[in-house]
Amino acid sequence: LRHRALREPLQRRLGVGARFAVSVDEAGGLALRWHPQRHGAVVAGKVRESLETTLKMTSKHAEASTALGLYHAEIVGKIGGMIASLTYGAKAASADEHCKLAIKLTPESPIALIEYANALMLIHGDKKEDEAAALYAKAIKLKPKDAMEALDIAHAKAQMA
């Protein structure tokens, strides 16, 4: 309830009701959760549209590239490539492209590496486990520039343990 003031404007922006899952993680960040069967292409389309608009305004926005890459990866990982593509326009190749761009733009960013590793696991599972582990290992070796990066690195370390 203490984050209700943060949740409600996001819910209004996305045009969803109180049942839409907007949660706050342990670090205090907002997490947007949706269920494809419950909320469908409308919400997914708004999320995608917002990220694509951001990238049209500034193509070198690493965080938007990461988020759009994860948009594609989450959907493909949950419902499969064909249905993801037909229903949501989500593609594994787009996830890869956006995540790689984010790393190119911010090579010293732990979260870009971690999220690309997560995208690989969502889409490919065990087939890309070694590549994902290498990305986590690279993230762990980075020196954090701020508290959020320190939390990202700590998370990566916990995942590798």
Coordinates of C-alpha atoms in Angstrom, one line a residue:
L1 CA 0.0 0.0 0.0
R2 CA 2.8 2.4 0.6
H3 CA 3.6 2.4 -3.1
R4 CA 0.0 2.9 -4.2
A5 CA 0.8 6.5 -5.3
L6 CA 3.3 5.1 -7.7
R7 CA 1.2 2.2 -9.0
E8 CA -2.0 4.1 -9.7
P9 CA -0.6 6.5 -12.3
L10 CA 1.0 3.6 -14.1
Q11 CA -2.3 1.7 -14.1
R12 CA -4.1 4.7 -15.5
R13 CA -1.5 5.2 -18.2
L14 CA -1.8 1.6 -19.3
G15 CA -5.6 1.7 -19.1
V16 CA -5.9 -1.2 -16.7
G17 CA -7.9 -1.8 -13.6
A18 CA -6.9 -2.5 -10.0
R19 CA -6.3 -6.2 -10.8
F20 CA -3.3 -5.4 -13.0
A21 CA -0.2 -6.5 -11.2
V22 CA 2.1 -3.6 -10.6
S23 CA 4.5 -4.6 -7.8
V24 CA 7.4 -3.2 -6.0
D25 CA 10.6 -5.3 -5.8
E26 CA 12.9 -5.6 -2.8
A27 CA 15.0 -2.7 -4.1
G28 CA 12.0 -0.4 -4.3
G29 CA 11.7 -0.6 -8.1
L30 CA 8.4 -0.9 -9.9
A31 CA 7.7 -4.2 -11.7
L32 CA 5.0 -4.5 -14.3
R33 CA 3.5 -7.9 -14.4
W34 CA 0.8 -9.0 -16.8
H35 CA -0.7 -12.3 -17.8
P36 CA -1.2 -12.7 -21.6
Q37 CA -4.5 -14.7 -21.2
R38 CA -5.9 -12.2 -18.8
H39 CA -4.8 -8.9 -20.2
G40 CA -4.1 -9.8 -23.8
A41 CA -2.6 -7.9 -26.6
V42 CA -4.0 -4.5 -25.5
V43 CA -1.6 -4.0 -22.5
A44 CA 1.3 -5.7 -24.3
G45 CA 0.7 -3.4 -27.2
K46 CA 0.8 -0.3 -25.0
V47 CA 4.0 -1.4 -23.4
R48 CA 5.6 -2.1 -26.7
E49 CA 4.3 1.1 -28.2
S50 CA 5.7 3.2 -25.3
L51 CA 9.2 1.5 -25.6
E52 CA 9.2 1.9 -29.4
T53 CA 8.2 5.6 -29.1
T54 CA 11.1 6.1 -26.7
L55 CA 13.5 4.5 -29.1
K56 CA 12.2 6.6 -32.0
M57 CA 12.8 9.7 -30.0
T58 CA 16.3 8.6 -29.0
S59 CA 17.6 5.5 -30.6
K60 CA 20.6 5.3 -28.2
H61 CA 18.4 4.7 -25.1
A62 CA 20.0 1.6 -23.6
E63 CA 17.4 1.0 -20.9
A64 CA 14.5 1.2 -23.5
S65 CA 16.5 -1.2 -25.7
T66 CA 16.9 -3.6 -22.8
A67 CA 13.2 -3.3 -21.8
L68 CA 12.1 -3.9 -25.4
G69 CA 14.4 -6.9 -25.7
L70 CA 12.9 -8.3 -22.6
Y71 CA 9.4 -7.6 -23.8
H72 CA 10.1 -9.9 -26.8
A73 CA 11.9 -12.5 -24.7
E74 CA 9.2 -12.7 -22.0
I75 CA 6.4 -13.3 -24.5
V76 CA 8.3 -15.7 -26.8
G77 CA 9.5 -17.6 -23.7
K78 CA 5.9 -17.9 -22.3
I79 CA 3.9 -18.7 -25.3
G80 CA 6.3 -19.7 -28.0
G81 CA 7.6 -18.0 -31.1
M82 CA 4.8 -18.5 -33.6
I83 CA 2.0 -17.4 -31.3
A84 CA 4.1 -14.6 -29.9
S85 CA 4.8 -13.2 -33.3
L86 CA 1.2 -13.5 -34.5
T87 CA -0.4 -12.1 -31.4
Y88 CA 2.0 -9.6 -30.0
G89 CA 4.6 -9.1 -32.7
A90 CA 7.3 -10.5 -30.4
K91 CA 10.2 -12.2 -31.9
A92 CA 13.3 -14.0 -30.5
A93 CA 15.5 -12.2 -33.1
S94 CA 14.2 -8.8 -31.9
A95 CA 15.0 -9.7 -28.3
D96 CA 18.5 -10.6 -29.3
E97 CA 18.9 -7.4 -31.4
H98 CA 17.7 -5.0 -28.7
C99 CA 19.7 -6.6 -25.9
K100 CA 22.9 -6.6 -27.9
L101 CA 22.3 -2.9 -28.8
A102 CA 21.9 -2.1 -25.1
I103 CA 25.2 -3.8 -24.3
K104 CA 26.9 -2.0 -27.2
L105 CA 25.6 1.3 -25.9
T106 CA 26.5 0.6 -22.3
P107 CA 29.2 -2.1 -22.2
E108 CA 30.0 -1.5 -18.5
S109 CA 26.3 -1.8 -17.4
P110 CA 25.7 -4.9 -15.3
I111 CA 22.0 -4.8 -15.9
A112 CA 22.3 -4.9 -19.7
L113 CA 24.4 -8.0 -19.4
I114 CA 22.2 -9.6 -16.8
E115 CA 19.0 -9.0 -18.7
Y116 CA 20.5 -10.3 -21.9
A117 CA 21.4 -13.5 -20.1
N118 CA 17.8 -13.7 -18.7
A119 CA 16.4 -13.2 -22.3
L120 CA 18.6 -16.0 -23.6
M121 CA 17.4 -18.3 -20.9
L122 CA 13.7 -17.3 -21.4
I123 CA 13.9 -18.0 -25.2
H124 CA 16.4 -20.8 -25.4
G125 CA 16.6 -22.4 -22.0
D126 CA 19.5 -24.8 -21.4
K127 CA 20.7 -24.5 -25.0
K128 CA 22.1 -21.0 -24.1
E129 CA 23.0 -21.6 -20.5
D130 CA 26.7 -21.3 -21.0
E131 CA 26.4 -18.0 -22.9
A132 CA 24.0 -16.7 -20.2
A133 CA 26.5 -17.8 -17.4
A134 CA 29.3 -16.0 -19.3
L135 CA 27.2 -12.8 -19.3
Y136 CA 26.5 -13.1 -15.6
A137 CA 30.2 -13.7 -14.9
K138 CA 31.1 -10.6 -16.9
A139 CA 28.5 -8.6 -15.0
I140 CA 29.9 -9.8 -11.7
K141 CA 33.4 -8.5 -12.6
L142 CA 32.2 -5.0 -13.2
K143 CA 32.7 -2.2 -10.6
P144 CA 29.4 -0.7 -9.6
K145 CA 29.0 3.0 -10.4
D146 CA 26.0 3.4 -8.0
A147 CA 23.9 1.6 -5.5
M148 CA 21.5 0.2 -8.1
E149 CA 24.4 -1.4 -10.0
A150 CA 25.7 -2.8 -6.8
L151 CA 22.3 -4.5 -6.3
D152 CA 22.4 -5.8 -9.9
I153 CA 25.8 -7.3 -9.3
A154 CA 24.8 -8.8 -6.0
H155 CA 21.8 -10.4 -7.8
A156 CA 24.1 -11.8 -10.5
K157 CA 26.4 -13.3 -7.8
A158 CA 23.4 -14.9 -6.0
Q159 CA 22.2 -16.4 -9.3
M160 CA 25.7 -17.9 -10.0
A161 CA 26.0 -19.4 -6.5

